[in-house]
CSV table of C-alpha atoms in Angstrom, one decimal:
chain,number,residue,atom,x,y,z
N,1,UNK,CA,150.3,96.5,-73.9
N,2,UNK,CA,147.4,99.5,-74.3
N,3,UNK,CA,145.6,100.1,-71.5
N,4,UNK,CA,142.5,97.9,-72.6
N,5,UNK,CA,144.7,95.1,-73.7
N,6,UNK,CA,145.9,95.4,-69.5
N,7,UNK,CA,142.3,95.7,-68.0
N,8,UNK,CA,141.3,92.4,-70.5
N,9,UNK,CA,144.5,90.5,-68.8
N,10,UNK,CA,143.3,91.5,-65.2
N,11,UNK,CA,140.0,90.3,-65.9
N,12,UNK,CA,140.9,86.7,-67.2
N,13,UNK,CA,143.6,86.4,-64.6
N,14,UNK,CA,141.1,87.2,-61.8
N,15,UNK,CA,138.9,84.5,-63.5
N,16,UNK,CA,141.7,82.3,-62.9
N,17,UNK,CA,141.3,82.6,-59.2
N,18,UNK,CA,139.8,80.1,-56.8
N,19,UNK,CA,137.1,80.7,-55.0
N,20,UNK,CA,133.0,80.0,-54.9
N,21,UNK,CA,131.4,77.2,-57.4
N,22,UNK,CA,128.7,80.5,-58.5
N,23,UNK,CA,130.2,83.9,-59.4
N,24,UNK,CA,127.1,85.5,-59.1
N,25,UNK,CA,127.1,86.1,-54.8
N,26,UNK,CA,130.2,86.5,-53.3
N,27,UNK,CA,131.9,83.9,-51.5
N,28,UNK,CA,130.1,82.8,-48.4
N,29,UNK,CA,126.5,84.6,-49.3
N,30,UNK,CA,123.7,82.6,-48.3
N,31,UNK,CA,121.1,83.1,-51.2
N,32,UNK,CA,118.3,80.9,-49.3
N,33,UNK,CA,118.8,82.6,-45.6
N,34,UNK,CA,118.9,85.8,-47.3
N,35,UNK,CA,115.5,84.9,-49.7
N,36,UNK,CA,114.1,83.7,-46.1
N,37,UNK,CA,115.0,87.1,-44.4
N,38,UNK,CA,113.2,88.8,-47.9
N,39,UNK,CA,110.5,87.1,-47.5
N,40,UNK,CA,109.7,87.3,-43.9
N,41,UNK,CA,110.5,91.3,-44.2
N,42,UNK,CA,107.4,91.4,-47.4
N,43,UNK,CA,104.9,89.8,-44.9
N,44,UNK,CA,105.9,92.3,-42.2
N,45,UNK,CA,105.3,95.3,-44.6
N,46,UNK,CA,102.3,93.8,-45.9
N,47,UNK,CA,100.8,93.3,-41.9
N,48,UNK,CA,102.0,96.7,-40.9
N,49,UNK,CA,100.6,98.8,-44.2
N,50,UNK,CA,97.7,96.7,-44.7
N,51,UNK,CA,98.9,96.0,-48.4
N,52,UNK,CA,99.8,93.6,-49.7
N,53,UNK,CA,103.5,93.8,-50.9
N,54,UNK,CA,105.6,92.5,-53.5
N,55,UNK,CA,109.0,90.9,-53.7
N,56,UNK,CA,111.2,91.2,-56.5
N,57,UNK,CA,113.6,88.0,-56.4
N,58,UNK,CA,114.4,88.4,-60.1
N,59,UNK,CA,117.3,90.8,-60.1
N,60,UNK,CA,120.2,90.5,-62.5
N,61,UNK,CA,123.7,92.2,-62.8
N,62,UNK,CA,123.3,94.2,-59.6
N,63,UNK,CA,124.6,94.6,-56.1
N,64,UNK,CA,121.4,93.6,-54.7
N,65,UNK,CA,119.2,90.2,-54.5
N,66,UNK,CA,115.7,91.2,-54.1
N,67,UNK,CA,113.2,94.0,-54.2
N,68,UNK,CA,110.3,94.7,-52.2
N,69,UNK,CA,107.5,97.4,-54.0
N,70,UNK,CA,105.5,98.8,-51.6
N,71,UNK,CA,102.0,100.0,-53.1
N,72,UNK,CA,100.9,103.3,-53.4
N,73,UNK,CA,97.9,103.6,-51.7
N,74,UNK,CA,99.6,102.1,-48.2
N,75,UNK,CA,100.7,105.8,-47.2
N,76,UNK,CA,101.7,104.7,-43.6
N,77,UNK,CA,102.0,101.6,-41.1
N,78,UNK,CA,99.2,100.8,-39.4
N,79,UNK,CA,100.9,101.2,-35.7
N,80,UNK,CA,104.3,102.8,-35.1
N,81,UNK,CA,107.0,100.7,-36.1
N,82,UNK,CA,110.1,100.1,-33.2
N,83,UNK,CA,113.2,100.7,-33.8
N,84,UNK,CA,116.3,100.0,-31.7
């Protein structure tokens, strides 16, 4: 079997395997906690910059769920942020 022909095997056979009813999160993701924890991050950034923000929730055949876009013309936070 040529190396393709053995990658194309893999593949099925890990098809095969049991796990989640979805294959696009991996097992045990929480799509709406993490969409909650999206959402409540866009309304921080748009109170701290002053801006309002927007949140990508549309993202396909990638390692990540959402986007947030921050505008151009919000340079800075309004106060310090605190991290720790």
């Amino acid at each position: 079997m040529n190396d393709d022909a053995q990658v194309l095997a893999l593949l099925h056979a890990l098809d095969r395997l049991p796990g989640p009813n979805h294959l696009q999160f991996p097992n045990g993701f929480d799509h709406t906690a993490a969409m909650v924890r999206a959402t409540r991050l866009k309304e921080r950034l748009t109170e701290d910059f002053r801006h309002a923000c927007e949140l990508d929730d549309h993202i396909n055949d990638a390692s990540y769920s959402f986007h947030i876009v921050l505008p151009a013309e919000a340079p800075r936070p309004a106060w310090p942020w605190e991290c720790g």
